[in-house]
Amino acid sequence: MAAPMVRGGVLLARKALVPQPSLAGKRCLLSAAYVDSHKWETREKEECHLADLASLMDKTYERKLPVSSLTISRFVDNISSREEVDHAEYYLYKFRHSPNCWYLRDWTIHTWIRQCLKYGAQDKALYTLVNKVQYGIFPDNFTFNLLMDYFIKKENYKNALSVVFEVMMQEAFEAPSTQLLSLYVLYHCLAKKTDLTWEEERNFGASLLLPGLKQKNSVGLSSQLYGYTLLGKVELQQGLRAVYHNMPLLWQPGYLDRALQVMEKVVSASEDGKLCKEALEVLDRALQALTAPAPASPEEQPQAGEGSQGSGNLAEQSDMEESEQSRLPQYLERFKALHSKLQALGKVESGSLLTLTTQLVKEQLPTCEAEDIAAYEQKLQQWHQERVHLIQREQEQREKAKQAHQSRGAAKASA
């Protein structure tokens, strides 16, 4: 069992605590005030011994009973070393696979990410986030931002990109700050990465499109164009199902057509919105490559397991793809005409998308931060009230159980 190991590890770990790295001393994208952990550190919490909590949870699971959300919350709250982060990961997994799995509290998820960053376990934070189904880690925007900024500060854009992809998968682009940070990471990675696999094109495309739809500016419009283009390439080269399967995207065909519609929108709009030359070049190259004659290749054999049961769906999908393929010459002509109109109207932005996004972040992020910090402080109060209510309910249930036990004992004594 894990309990003896955890209890022993807890006692050893308490003798040598890992010092907290300071995230507030150096500004990257988020300000020192945003990443400051003082309010979180000074929150009211219950002081518990992890060895006792581990023993309680193991005994509860052995009796086939559910562990309460308060118990796992107390365990995560009282982490005090890197080793204890590993123990908490084990119990988060156990809790996720228990009857109470739906009751992992938002404050527990936030605290888990905070503790991972505090004790140098950012790898665990990312691992449990990517494997969210197994651990139940579905952070809010503020928590996503903290993790993203941590990796940006460390210039670990590979992991920062993984966080952005998780934001996309969880459709968590509600906060403008998360949109801005995500677009900054995406364009920083695209500036250095040219050869993309089709899976990367799909993930980049969706991650650009979703925040781009929420940004009412040139970066947002260009991100929509870029995203639709990448998704259109995947649609025509890998099939429509490859675009929307396990993705928060439309299953209707025509992603390249939607990219051209963005161009038409900018041409007809009276506002000052522009499209970045870089995004237009991506669409141009995609259309040129897709309309070029494909090299002859041997006929693909059907994969094992593809029988008559799925033949109808495959035929329908093949018809849709052939229809899109037949429209490519028309798409290319539309692109050339719209591109000329954009140039004539002065609606082509020559600056790189990374430069434009960086400038947008500098202009808008301070205002977004103030809103996020105010909302975070309110959320801390709300979490405290919810936790107090749960503790009171837990005490009431214990008192009822105690009275029931005493009643049963009295009944046996009088029998």
Short mmCIF file of C-alpha atoms in Angstrom, two decimals:
data_model
loop_
_atom_site.label_atom_id
_atom_site.label_comp_id
_atom_site.label_asym_id
_atom_site.label_seq_id
_atom_site.Cartn_x
_atom_site.Cartn_y
_atom_site.Cartn_z
CA MET A 1 0.00 0.00 0.00
CA ALA A 2 1.02 3.63 -0.52
CA ALA A 3 0.20 4.76 3.03
CA PRO A 4 3.33 3.43 4.82
CA MET A 5 5.53 4.82 2.06
CA VAL A 6 3.74 8.18 2.15
CA ARG A 7 3.84 8.40 5.94
CA GLY A 8 7.55 7.63 5.98
CA GLY A 9 8.25 10.04 3.14
CA VAL A 10 6.26 12.80 4.79
CA LEU A 11 8.24 12.59 8.00
CA LEU A 12 11.54 12.73 6.12
CA ALA A 13 10.39 15.48 3.79
CA ARG A 14 9.39 17.76 6.67
CA LYS A 15 13.03 17.87 7.79
CA ALA A 16 14.27 19.33 4.52
CA LEU A 17 11.86 21.75 2.88
CA VAL A 18 12.53 23.00 -0.60
CA PRO A 19 12.76 26.82 -0.67
CA GLN A 20 10.11 28.59 -2.69
CA PRO A 21 11.39 30.04 -5.97
CA SER A 22 10.40 33.64 -6.39
CA LEU A 23 8.11 34.16 -9.37
CA ALA A 24 7.38 37.78 -8.54
CA GLY A 25 10.89 39.21 -8.79
CA LYS A 26 11.12 39.27 -12.59
CA ARG A 27 8.60 40.57 -15.06
CA CYS A 28 8.02 38.54 -18.19
CA LEU A 29 4.54 38.98 -19.62
CA LEU A 30 2.46 38.89 -16.46
CA SER A 31 3.34 41.45 -13.82
CA ALA A 32 4.77 40.74 -10.38
CA ALA A 33 1.41 41.62 -8.83
CA TYR A 34 -0.34 38.98 -10.95
CA VAL A 35 1.96 36.08 -10.09
CA ASP A 36 2.44 37.12 -6.46
CA SER A 37 1.38 34.26 -4.20
CA HIS A 38 0.97 36.26 -0.97
CA LYS A 39 -2.83 36.22 -0.90
CA TRP A 40 -2.86 32.50 -1.64
CA GLU A 41 -0.15 31.75 0.93
CA THR A 42 -1.93 33.68 3.66
CA ARG A 43 -5.35 32.13 3.04
CA GLU A 44 -6.97 30.39 5.98
CA LYS A 45 -6.37 26.65 5.84
CA GLU A 46 -6.45 23.65 8.16
CA GLU A 47 -3.08 22.42 9.38
CA CYS A 48 -2.94 18.64 8.95
CA HIS A 49 -0.32 15.91 8.92
CA LEU A 50 -0.12 14.28 5.52
CA ALA A 51 0.70 10.90 7.05
CA ASP A 52 -2.60 10.96 8.95
CA LEU A 53 -4.53 12.02 5.86
CA ALA A 54 -2.83 9.32 3.77
CA SER A 55 -3.74 6.67 6.34
CA LEU A 56 -7.34 7.93 6.46
CA MET A 57 -7.72 7.84 2.69
CA ASP A 58 -6.17 4.38 2.34
CA LYS A 59 -8.44 2.94 5.02
CA THR A 60 -11.46 4.61 3.40
CA TYR A 61 -10.63 3.16 -0.01
CA GLU A 62 -10.02 -0.27 1.52
CA ARG A 63 -13.54 -0.19 2.95
CA LYS A 64 -14.87 0.69 -0.54
CA LEU A 65 -16.06 4.07 0.71
CA PRO A 66 -15.62 7.43 -1.05
CA VAL A 67 -13.02 9.94 0.14
CA SER A 68 -14.46 13.42 0.63
CA SER A 69 -13.36 16.38 -1.46
CA LEU A 70 -12.30 18.08 1.78
CA THR A 71 -9.84 15.31 2.57
CA ILE A 72 -8.02 15.50 -0.77
CA SER A 73 -8.16 19.29 -0.52
CA ARG A 74 -6.48 19.18 2.90
CA PHE A 75 -3.78 16.90 1.54
CA VAL A 76 -2.94 19.22 -1.35
CA ASP A 77 -3.16 22.27 0.93
CA ASN A 78 -0.52 20.88 3.29
CA ILE A 79 2.13 19.88 0.75
CA SER A 80 5.46 21.16 1.99
CA SER A 81 8.08 19.48 -0.23
CA ARG A 82 8.77 18.16 -3.70
CA GLU A 83 8.42 14.58 -2.47
CA GLU A 84 4.97 15.31 -1.08
CA VAL A 85 3.92 16.56 -4.52
CA ASP A 86 4.50 13.02 -5.79
CA HIS A 87 2.37 11.59 -2.99
CA ALA A 88 -0.41 14.07 -3.75
CA GLU A 89 -0.35 13.05 -7.42
CA TYR A 90 -1.09 9.46 -6.36
CA TYR A 91 -4.10 10.49 -4.27
CA LEU A 92 -5.42 12.85 -6.96
CA TYR A 93 -5.40 9.87 -9.31
CA LYS A 94 -7.16 7.70 -6.72
CA PHE A 95 -9.77 10.40 -6.10
CA ARG A 96 -10.44 10.82 -9.83
CA HIS A 97 -11.19 7.09 -10.08
CA SER A 98 -13.52 7.10 -7.09
CA PRO A 99 -17.31 7.70 -6.84
CA ASN A 100 -16.65 11.27 -5.69
CA CYS A 101 -14.55 12.12 -8.76
CA TRP A 102 -16.90 14.92 -9.88
CA TYR A 103 -16.36 16.83 -6.62
CA LEU A 104 -12.72 17.80 -6.95
CA ARG A 105 -12.94 21.46 -5.94
CA ASP A 106 -11.75 24.34 -8.11
CA TRP A 107 -9.59 25.59 -5.26
CA THR A 108 -7.92 22.18 -5.00
CA ILE A 109 -6.97 22.32 -8.68
CA HIS A 110 -5.61 25.85 -8.28
CA THR A 111 -3.68 24.89 -5.16
CA TRP A 112 -2.26 21.81 -6.89
CA ILE A 113 -0.79 23.93 -9.71
CA ARG A 114 0.48 26.51 -7.22
CA GLN A 115 2.16 23.83 -5.10
CA CYS A 116 3.77 22.23 -8.15
CA LEU A 117 5.29 25.56 -9.18
CA LYS A 118 6.31 26.39 -5.63
CA TYR A 119 8.28 23.17 -5.15
CA GLY A 120 9.80 22.88 -8.62
CA ALA A 121 7.39 20.21 -9.85
CA GLN A 122 6.21 22.02 -12.98
CA ASP A 123 6.59 18.72 -14.83
CA LYS A 124 3.89 17.22 -12.58
CA ALA A 125 1.63 20.22 -13.15
CA LEU A 126 1.88 19.79 -16.91
CA TYR A 127 1.62 15.99 -16.79
CA THR A 128 -1.58 16.03 -14.75
CA LEU A 129 -2.99 18.80 -16.96
CA VAL A 130 -2.32 16.89 -20.18
CA ASN A 131 -3.73 13.75 -18.55
CA LYS A 132 -6.72 15.66 -17.21
CA VAL A 133 -9.13 12.77 -17.65
CA GLN A 134 -7.03 10.64 -15.30
CA TYR A 135 -6.47 13.36 -12.68
CA GLY A 136 -9.44 15.70 -13.03
CA ILE A 137 -7.26 18.79 -13.53
CA PHE A 138 -9.41 21.38 -15.32
CA PRO A 139 -8.00 24.78 -14.26
CA ASP A 140 -9.61 28.20 -14.52
CA ASN A 141 -8.12 30.98 -16.66
CA PHE A 142 -6.11 32.52 -13.83
CA THR A 143 -4.44 29.18 -13.10
CA PHE A 144 -3.79 28.53 -16.77
CA ASN A 145 -2.14 31.94 -17.02
CA LEU A 146 0.16 31.27 -14.07
CA LEU A 147 1.37 28.01 -15.58
CA MET A 148 1.79 29.49 -19.05
CA ASP A 149 3.71 32.48 -17.73
CA TYR A 150 5.97 30.21 -15.66
CA PHE A 151 7.11 28.36 -18.77
CA ILE A 152 7.46 31.60 -20.75
CA LYS A 153 9.66 32.99 -17.99
CA LYS A 154 11.83 29.87 -18.22
CA GLU A 155 11.85 30.23 -22.03
CA ASN A 156 10.39 26.73 -22.20
CA TYR A 157 8.05 27.41 -25.10
CA LYS A 158 7.54 23.72 -25.79
CA ASN A 159 5.75 23.29 -22.46
CA ALA A 160 4.05 26.67 -22.77
CA LEU A 161 2.66 25.48 -26.10
CA SER A 162 1.39 22.29 -24.45
CA VAL A 163 -0.52 24.48 -21.98
CA VAL A 164 -2.03 26.50 -24.85
CA PHE A 165 -3.17 23.31 -26.56
CA GLU A 166 -4.85 22.24 -23.31
CA VAL A 167 -6.58 25.62 -23.05
CA MET A 168 -7.85 25.00 -26.58
CA MET A 169 -9.00 21.46 -25.83
CA GLN A 170 -10.86 22.68 -22.74
CA GLU A 171 -12.27 25.67 -24.69
CA ALA A 172 -11.04 27.96 -21.92
CA PHE A 173 -10.38 31.17 -23.87
CA GLU A 174 -12.95 33.21 -21.94
CA ALA A 175 -10.45 35.64 -20.39
CA PRO A 176 -8.76 38.19 -22.70
CA SER A 177 -5.52 37.68 -20.77
CA THR A 178 -5.52 33.98 -21.63
CA GLN A 179 -6.22 34.83 -25.27
CA LEU A 180 -3.28 37.23 -25.40
CA LEU A 181 -0.81 34.93 -23.67
CA SER A 182 -1.85 32.02 -25.87
CA LEU A 183 -1.47 33.97 -29.11
CA TYR A 184 1.95 35.21 -27.97
CA VAL A 185 3.12 31.63 -27.33
CA LEU A 186 1.65 30.37 -30.60
CA TYR A 187 3.33 33.00 -32.77
CA HIS A 188 6.60 32.66 -30.88
CA CYS A 189 6.59 28.93 -31.70
CA LEU A 190 5.45 29.40 -35.31
CA ALA A 191 8.25 31.93 -35.89
CA LYS A 192 10.79 29.18 -35.18
CA LYS A 193 8.92 26.10 -36.41
CA THR A 194 8.31 25.72 -40.14
CA ASP A 195 7.72 22.02 -40.79
CA LEU A 196 4.52 20.98 -39.05
CA THR A 197 2.96 17.55 -38.91
CA TRP A 198 -0.72 17.45 -39.76
CA GLU A 199 -1.53 16.95 -36.07
CA GLU A 200 0.44 20.08 -35.23
CA GLU A 201 -1.32 21.98 -38.03
CA ARG A 202 -4.65 20.95 -36.56
CA ASN A 203 -3.68 21.91 -33.00
CA PHE A 204 -2.11 25.22 -34.06
CA GLY A 205 -5.08 25.95 -36.30
CA ALA A 206 -7.67 25.40 -33.59
CA SER A 207 -5.57 27.25 -30.99
CA LEU A 208 -5.25 30.27 -33.29
CA LEU A 209 -8.86 30.25 -34.42
CA LEU A 210 -10.66 30.11 -31.06
CA PRO A 211 -8.97 33.14 -29.41
CA GLY A 212 -8.84 34.88 -32.79
CA LEU A 213 -12.63 34.81 -32.95
CA LYS A 214 -12.74 36.70 -29.64
CA GLN A 215 -10.14 39.37 -30.47
CA LYS A 216 -11.64 42.33 -32.35
CA ASN A 217 -8.42 43.63 -33.92
CA SER A 218 -5.90 42.89 -36.67
CA VAL A 219 -4.22 40.15 -34.65
CA GLY A 220 -7.57 38.48 -34.08
CA LEU A 221 -8.54 38.66 -37.76
CA SER A 222 -5.14 37.39 -38.88
CA SER A 223 -5.35 34.56 -36.34
CA GLN A 224 -8.73 33.53 -37.75
CA LEU A 225 -7.27 33.51 -41.25
CA TYR A 226 -4.19 31.56 -40.15
CA GLY A 227 -6.26 29.08 -38.15
CA TYR A 228 -8.81 28.41 -40.88
CA THR A 229 -5.97 27.93 -43.37
CA LEU A 230 -4.18 25.29 -41.30
CA LEU A 231 -7.44 23.49 -40.61
CA GLY A 232 -8.36 23.67 -44.30
CA LYS A 233 -5.09 22.00 -45.22
CA VAL A 234 -5.80 19.18 -42.78
CA GLU A 235 -9.36 18.86 -44.10
CA LEU A 236 -8.20 18.35 -47.67
CA GLN A 237 -5.10 16.27 -46.98
CA GLN A 238 -6.30 14.10 -44.09
CA GLY A 239 -10.08 14.26 -44.33
CA LEU A 240 -12.69 16.26 -42.42
CA ARG A 241 -12.86 13.76 -39.56
CA ALA A 242 -9.19 14.43 -38.77
CA VAL A 243 -10.16 18.06 -38.17
CA TYR A 244 -13.04 17.67 -35.76
CA HIS A 245 -12.39 14.29 -34.09
CA ASN A 246 -11.79 14.93 -30.36
CA MET A 247 -11.50 18.65 -31.13
CA PRO A 248 -13.78 21.60 -30.24
CA LEU A 249 -14.39 22.36 -33.93
CA LEU A 250 -17.22 22.34 -36.46
CA TRP A 251 -17.70 19.14 -38.42
CA GLN A 252 -18.98 21.00 -41.49
CA PRO A 253 -16.57 21.10 -44.45
CA GLY A 254 -15.23 24.32 -45.97
CA TYR A 255 -12.45 25.64 -43.70
CA LEU A 256 -10.58 27.22 -46.62
CA ASP A 257 -13.80 28.92 -47.68
CA ARG A 258 -14.09 30.34 -44.16
CA ALA A 259 -10.54 31.70 -44.47
CA LEU A 260 -11.55 33.53 -47.64
CA GLN A 261 -14.66 34.82 -45.88
CA VAL A 262 -12.37 36.47 -43.32
CA MET A 263 -10.64 38.28 -46.19
CA GLU A 264 -14.02 39.35 -47.61
CA LYS A 265 -15.06 40.62 -44.18
CA VAL A 266 -11.96 42.82 -43.90
CA VAL A 267 -12.39 44.13 -47.46
CA SER A 268 -16.01 45.17 -46.84
CA ALA A 269 -15.54 46.44 -43.28
CA SER A 270 -15.38 50.15 -42.57
CA GLU A 271 -13.20 49.64 -39.51
CA ASP A 272 -9.39 49.83 -39.49
CA GLY A 273 -8.87 46.08 -39.18
CA LYS A 274 -6.08 44.68 -41.33
CA LEU A 275 -4.74 41.25 -42.22
CA CYS A 276 -1.12 40.45 -41.63
CA LYS A 277 1.00 39.74 -44.69
CA GLU A 278 2.38 36.66 -42.93
CA ALA A 279 -1.07 35.06 -42.55
CA LEU A 280 -1.96 35.90 -46.17
CA GLU A 281 1.24 34.22 -47.35
CA VAL A 282 0.35 31.08 -45.39
CA LEU A 283 -3.02 30.90 -47.17
CA ASP A 284 -1.38 31.60 -50.54
CA ARG A 285 1.17 28.82 -50.08
CA ALA A 286 -1.52 26.40 -48.89
CA LEU A 287 -3.73 27.05 -51.93
CA GLN A 288 -0.78 26.79 -54.32
CA ALA A 289 0.32 23.49 -52.79
CA LEU A 290 -3.17 22.01 -52.71
CA THR A 291 -3.94 22.94 -56.33
CA ALA A 292 -0.64 21.56 -57.63
CA PRO A 293 -0.90 18.11 -59.26
CA ALA A 294 -0.41 15.40 -56.64
CA PRO A 295 2.43 12.91 -57.28
CA ALA A 296 1.30 9.49 -58.37
CA SER A 297 1.07 7.06 -55.48
CA PRO A 298 0.00 3.42 -55.18
CA GLU A 299 -3.64 2.91 -54.30
CA GLU A 300 -4.09 2.74 -50.53
CA GLN A 301 -5.35 -0.50 -49.13
CA PRO A 302 -8.25 -0.35 -46.65
CA GLN A 303 -7.10 -0.57 -43.04
CA ALA A 304 -7.86 -3.59 -40.95
CA GLY A 305 -11.30 -3.34 -39.42
CA GLU A 306 -12.71 -1.09 -42.15
CA GLY A 307 -15.57 -3.17 -43.43
CA SER A 308 -18.97 -2.61 -44.89
CA GLN A 309 -20.24 -1.13 -41.61
CA GLY A 310 -18.40 2.16 -42.13
CA SER A 311 -18.46 2.21 -45.93
CA GLY A 312 -21.49 4.52 -46.07
CA ASN A 313 -19.88 7.15 -43.83
CA LEU A 314 -16.59 6.89 -45.70
CA ALA A 315 -18.36 7.37 -49.04
CA GLU A 316 -20.21 10.44 -47.76
CA GLN A 317 -17.01 11.94 -46.35
CA SER A 318 -15.18 11.18 -49.61
CA ASP A 319 -17.88 13.04 -51.57
CA MET A 320 -17.53 16.11 -49.33
CA GLU A 321 -13.75 16.08 -49.68
CA GLU A 322 -13.95 15.73 -53.47
CA SER A 323 -16.38 18.66 -53.52
CA GLU A 324 -13.92 20.83 -51.59
CA GLN A 325 -11.07 19.63 -53.80
CA SER A 326 -12.99 20.66 -56.92
CA ARG A 327 -13.42 24.18 -55.53
CA LEU A 328 -9.68 24.79 -55.07
CA PRO A 329 -9.14 26.60 -58.41
CA GLN A 330 -12.07 28.87 -57.54
CA TYR A 331 -10.62 29.47 -54.06
CA LEU A 332 -7.28 30.44 -55.58
CA GLU A 333 -8.91 32.96 -57.92
CA ARG A 334 -10.94 34.43 -55.03
CA PHE A 335 -7.78 34.74 -52.97
CA LYS A 336 -5.93 36.63 -55.70
CA ALA A 337 -8.82 39.03 -56.22
CA LEU A 338 -9.31 39.66 -52.51
CA HIS A 339 -5.58 40.08 -51.93
CA SER A 340 -5.46 42.78 -54.61
CA LYS A 341 -8.39 44.58 -53.00
CA LEU A 342 -6.76 44.43 -49.57
CA GLN A 343 -3.57 45.94 -50.95
CA ALA A 344 -5.50 48.67 -52.77
CA LEU A 345 -7.36 49.54 -49.56
CA GLY A 346 -4.15 49.55 -47.50
CA LYS A 347 -5.42 46.73 -45.32
CA VAL A 348 -2.32 44.53 -45.42
CA GLU A 349 -0.15 44.76 -42.32
CA SER A 350 3.54 44.27 -43.08
CA GLY A 351 4.72 43.59 -39.53
CA SER A 352 5.20 40.01 -38.35
CA LEU A 353 2.47 38.39 -36.30
CA LEU A 354 4.83 37.92 -33.37
CA THR A 355 5.70 41.64 -33.40
CA LEU A 356 2.05 42.67 -33.67
CA THR A 357 1.00 40.26 -30.91
CA THR A 358 3.80 41.42 -28.62
CA GLN A 359 2.69 45.02 -29.11
CA LEU A 360 -0.93 44.06 -28.45
CA VAL A 361 0.08 42.27 -25.25
CA LYS A 362 1.95 45.36 -24.03
CA GLU A 363 -1.06 47.58 -24.76
CA GLN A 364 -3.89 45.43 -23.40
CA LEU A 365 -2.48 43.04 -20.82
CA PRO A 366 -2.19 45.57 -17.94
CA THR A 367 -5.94 46.27 -18.12
CA CYS A 368 -6.72 42.57 -18.37
CA GLU A 369 -4.51 41.87 -15.37
CA ALA A 370 -6.36 44.33 -13.17
CA GLU A 371 -9.67 42.65 -14.02
CA ASP A 372 -8.21 39.17 -13.42
CA ILE A 373 -6.68 40.08 -10.07
CA ALA A 374 -9.95 41.60 -8.83
CA ALA A 375 -11.86 38.49 -9.96
CA TYR A 376 -9.25 36.24 -8.32
CA GLU A 377 -9.59 38.01 -4.98
CA GLN A 378 -13.37 37.56 -5.12
CA LYS A 379 -12.89 33.91 -6.03
CA LEU A 380 -10.62 33.37 -3.02
CA GLN A 381 -13.40 34.69 -0.78
CA GLN A 382 -15.97 32.51 -2.52
CA TRP A 383 -13.76 29.44 -2.14
CA HIS A 384 -13.30 30.20 1.55
CA GLN A 385 -17.06 30.41 2.08
CA GLU A 386 -17.64 27.16 0.21
CA ARG A 387 -14.95 25.42 2.24
CA VAL A 388 -16.40 26.68 5.54
CA HIS A 389 -19.83 25.40 4.48
CA LEU A 390 -18.37 21.98 3.62
CA ILE A 391 -16.56 21.79 6.96
CA GLN A 392 -19.77 22.62 8.83
CA ARG A 393 -21.65 19.97 6.88
CA GLU A 394 -18.88 17.46 7.58
CA GLN A 395 -19.11 18.18 11.31
CA GLU A 396 -22.88 17.77 11.25
CA GLN A 397 -22.59 14.42 9.49
CA ARG A 398 -20.03 13.23 12.01
CA GLU A 399 -22.29 14.27 14.87
CA LYS A 400 -25.22 12.40 13.32
CA ALA A 401 -23.04 9.31 12.81
CA LYS A 402 -21.87 9.55 16.41
CA GLN A 403 -25.44 9.78 17.72
CA ALA A 404 -26.53 6.87 15.55
CA HIS A 405 -23.65 4.79 16.87
CA GLN A 406 -24.55 5.66 20.47
CA SER A 407 -28.21 4.79 19.81
CA ARG A 408 -27.22 1.39 18.45
CA GLY A 409 -24.99 0.79 21.45
CA ALA A 410 -27.79 1.72 23.87
CA ALA A 411 -30.22 -0.57 22.05
CA LYS A 412 -27.80 -3.50 22.30
CA ALA A 413 -27.19 -2.82 26.02
CA SER A 414 -30.91 -2.80 26.81
CA ALA A 415 -31.65 -5.94 24.79
#
